[in-house]
């Protein structure tokens, strides 16, 4: 069972949070987890894990994002990329269902027409795999055209965070059980 | 690279197609593949791999479905269930984008309000993992209330099948590359 | 979380219970599980999975055993053999603590001096790995010298089964968490 | 085959020994291994790998321990935690059999009533998984109430070390073979 | 350590030997093994595991071959195909070194100019992966142009079998150790 | 599909190139790859990954080598050692076929009688496994007796590099497909 936690205080994200056992060291949450919090986002080239961004010289900035940090104690990074896409889908489906927003998912990115709502990355630590997702709450000063949750109708990031974390935990359990109710074939 | 193929002739699906190397034995397609074809669907209790359906005594019937059979030569069934959910998402996103249809995804099922568009299962063979997805083309006589592709606006199942197979192959490649462009963290 | 269940009715064990999804098909228990029940045990050469016994022509018989059937949806058979040894240790430790019994564990077997208390095997199905453990409740007619739970002081097999299942579930969770609280080293 | 070695000279343990290829770099022992030696134990917060201890501010100290360092070139940390529990069981069973000591195993810890005999941890390196086990030989100045091997009757730590290493190697081989003598089931 | 055995009596190979625990059931050899024997080879479509041959309607026949049956209790079939190629290389290198024969290796096949010396396949059982290699000792009546060991200068199939089995075991051990003597890099 | 690239400019190899995503960071080649280039080779004890060399105090030097750097986004180091041996075999077979050279392969080393043609190592990064192979183009000042490609008849290292990279990519694909065309057995 994946543990979920919404941290009510503002906290900045600068890339150093994407490190093994961050949820345990910070919040004493042991095991697979998804944690959400709000705060500014500023990732420079030194802490960037996506080398595609490093090669382009792209950095990440947002005055305020809703952040999610996921840790799975499973070492298969491709599988965690699949989980990341599932989580982006859950975010998109929630916004569509609740606000009739029409988002475009392009891989692990979400767009409102041509404005970017999200940043996301998945990587591997010595003992786990991890995902970071950031959704803009405010958009002033972002280096590319961006959309925010409130432009999509979501004025309550905490409630939204709780819903999508709930759904991620439920669907992850459901996926495991889907694998436990079929017989093998020849 | 996953191979894709649309088989132009009608072919029934009765569950026996969910068997290792089916694409190779039937169409000489070797390696990971996604194959689509149209035809009736009738799966009885004996060939049902979902034991939840078997316990309920549910059988599957549709006068005509668009079928997809996917085979990955990767033995991790939970990972293939994640791929299955991704494929359902791709189907949903295509129908939304092209026809502005408003589908609900519930796990590996797609619904138009309360009418079921799809059946789907993922399982394991001695040498691979496999997915079957069936989308109703016609709905007469189905055991539960169902929706069809044409009710959603899609009158050309073949063109639709080619688009979603194309997208599945592209996104699968993209997922693999996403895992190849990040450095590890501590 | 592993599910646990004590089935209150007598049920024979003949080896055919060691089959994937047995707990789901029989008791609607989905996912990793440990199930216990009482009943006679008679395994002939045809359903024997231990080929060492088959080569020796050994069969298994007991007029009444306390049976445990464990299923893990993890495909690593060596790991499941390690879990089996852990479960035998838990059984031994419970009997020692509660009844000051002095058992000898030899691999996956438990002995009271030179009398065999248990039979056990671990194997692989197309979708899972499984363990069977049988502990003698009665010993008349067994093909080798045997000891029974009641000779060790345990007159209440159900209470005993509930304790060791509880302990197996708790320790399995603890082992997973032990893996989730350490940083990697160089 | 796991190699075993008792190092006859005193050597301190401070946590830095829990590093990949330590047995190879120190004793030219290549491959899976278990090495034992005697010496003081002092692990500070910087070299502690158990973050539960770090969070509590617990450090480890003993004037003299019998140390075991195990390395498996298998990357599955949960499996190595299972091996660690098996090794603790082997230690307990040896002391019980030889000295009729009555130890309590609680996870990866051994107690004589409420006195702690052991410290233990398992973690992952970039190329292997490793276990450290320390058993008190002397107990003066330990931060928690502790028991020593000699209090349990064992006056010869070297002979004891050789016996439990022998048993660990033998049982590990036996576990592998247990996985090699069963047929699969359905 | 892989066990090796040369069986001195003639035995036919018809494909049914490629089954889990064959070496254990037939020769009481437990664990990873390589077994060699001489005898006719006749594999019909029903026992053929290579579906490429089945699709072409190819069957296998040789009046006498030197057979090798390898079993690894490792479930990764691609890895076992790599081991199979290594074994073909060892066979080629032995014949080159001892008899200055000039063989061509094409995947898992060995040719003397355009005459086929070998048949080979690797597959998966429920508990292991397996390799069969057959080298012609006599060539009368083979369905394709074939070469024999004696045409390559090797008049003593048993001595040859013992040499290449010895080399396969030694190189497999060496490969494992090669993995145990390197530190990880960033 | 493994990407291949011959870099036409001289570049030194000092061991730091054996690092994850080197081909991506240096040449924007994303995914599994094999890259070749020419240049001097000098690896000191600090960047040496083979601890056997470190223990012996051996360093590596050659005035000019043809270098290959391979990266597989697969974490199984033993499998990558198998791939490394296959690549050495491909190199040997090309030189034999084209120049009738008679090389001896000893593990991952190639010799012309007692002169060493190659250096090679395989290791693991946080996100991949990697291979380095260096073949002497010039031999002045090497610490052990060495042979060069030109002594073997190969005057065109670039053409040679392109041929063996082509063959490595083709055989790797073939190995994957060999695993995709067999049915499982019992």
XYZ file of N, CA and C in Angstrom, chain E residues 185-186, chain F residues 11-23 25-26 37 40 42-43 47 67 69-71 125 130-132:
90
model
N 30.470 2.628 -11.525
C 30.888 3.978 -11.914
C 29.665 4.897 -11.937
N 29.873 6.160 -12.147
C 28.746 7.098 -12.113
C 27.975 7.180 -13.429
N 40.514 11.060 -29.939
C 40.045 11.370 -28.587
C 40.767 10.445 -27.618
N 41.256 10.963 -26.540
C 41.933 10.101 -25.567
C 40.934 9.343 -24.709
N 41.343 8.166 -24.225
C 40.520 7.407 -23.279
C 41.290 7.294 -21.976
N 40.696 7.793 -20.887
C 41.375 7.701 -19.591
C 40.494 7.064 -18.514
N 39.397 6.447 -18.900
C 38.536 5.765 -17.941
C 37.315 6.594 -17.559
N 37.402 7.903 -17.670
C 36.257 8.742 -17.279
C 35.116 8.645 -18.303
N 35.438 8.102 -19.468
C 34.381 7.925 -20.485
C 33.419 6.796 -20.093
N 33.861 5.936 -19.212
C 32.999 4.832 -18.779
C 32.066 5.366 -17.690
N 31.080 6.148 -18.120
C 30.154 6.794 -17.193
C 28.813 6.880 -17.905
N 27.744 6.771 -17.126
C 26.410 6.689 -17.713
C 26.107 7.865 -18.622
N 25.452 7.600 -19.728
C 24.984 8.622 -20.671
C 26.139 9.362 -21.351
N 27.332 8.742 -21.376
C 28.475 9.382 -22.034
C 28.173 9.662 -23.507
N 27.575 8.686 -24.185
C 27.280 8.879 -25.611
C 26.232 9.979 -25.799
N 25.660 12.569 -23.607
C 26.264 13.849 -23.255
C 27.269 14.320 -24.299
N 27.961 13.390 -24.953
C 29.035 13.752 -25.875
C 28.553 13.871 -27.312
N 35.976 5.211 -31.586
C 36.870 6.341 -31.926
C 38.312 5.879 -31.727
N 44.802 7.816 -27.911
C 45.655 7.207 -26.899
C 44.824 6.670 -25.745
N 45.186 5.821 -21.574
C 45.994 5.871 -20.353
C 45.041 5.862 -19.173
N 44.971 4.737 -18.484
C 44.064 4.618 -17.340
C 44.904 4.383 -16.081
N 41.037 5.814 -11.833
C 39.852 5.639 -12.682
C 39.664 4.185 -13.108
N 38.929 2.461 -29.839
C 38.087 2.281 -28.656
C 36.627 2.031 -29.036
N 32.877 2.040 -26.924
C 32.152 2.215 -25.669
C 30.699 1.825 -25.927
N 30.237 0.846 -25.148
C 28.894 0.280 -25.328
C 28.083 0.606 -24.081
N 26.840 1.021 -24.273
C 25.948 1.223 -23.116
C 24.632 0.500 -23.361
N 26.523 1.313 -14.041
C 26.318 2.698 -13.626
C 24.982 2.743 -12.882
N 27.785 -0.889 -18.872
C 28.657 -0.381 -19.936
C 29.851 -1.301 -20.175
N 30.355 -1.233 -21.388
C 31.542 -2.000 -21.796
C 32.547 -1.049 -22.428
N 33.811 -1.194 -22.111
C 34.881 -0.552 -22.875
C 35.751 -1.631 -23.482
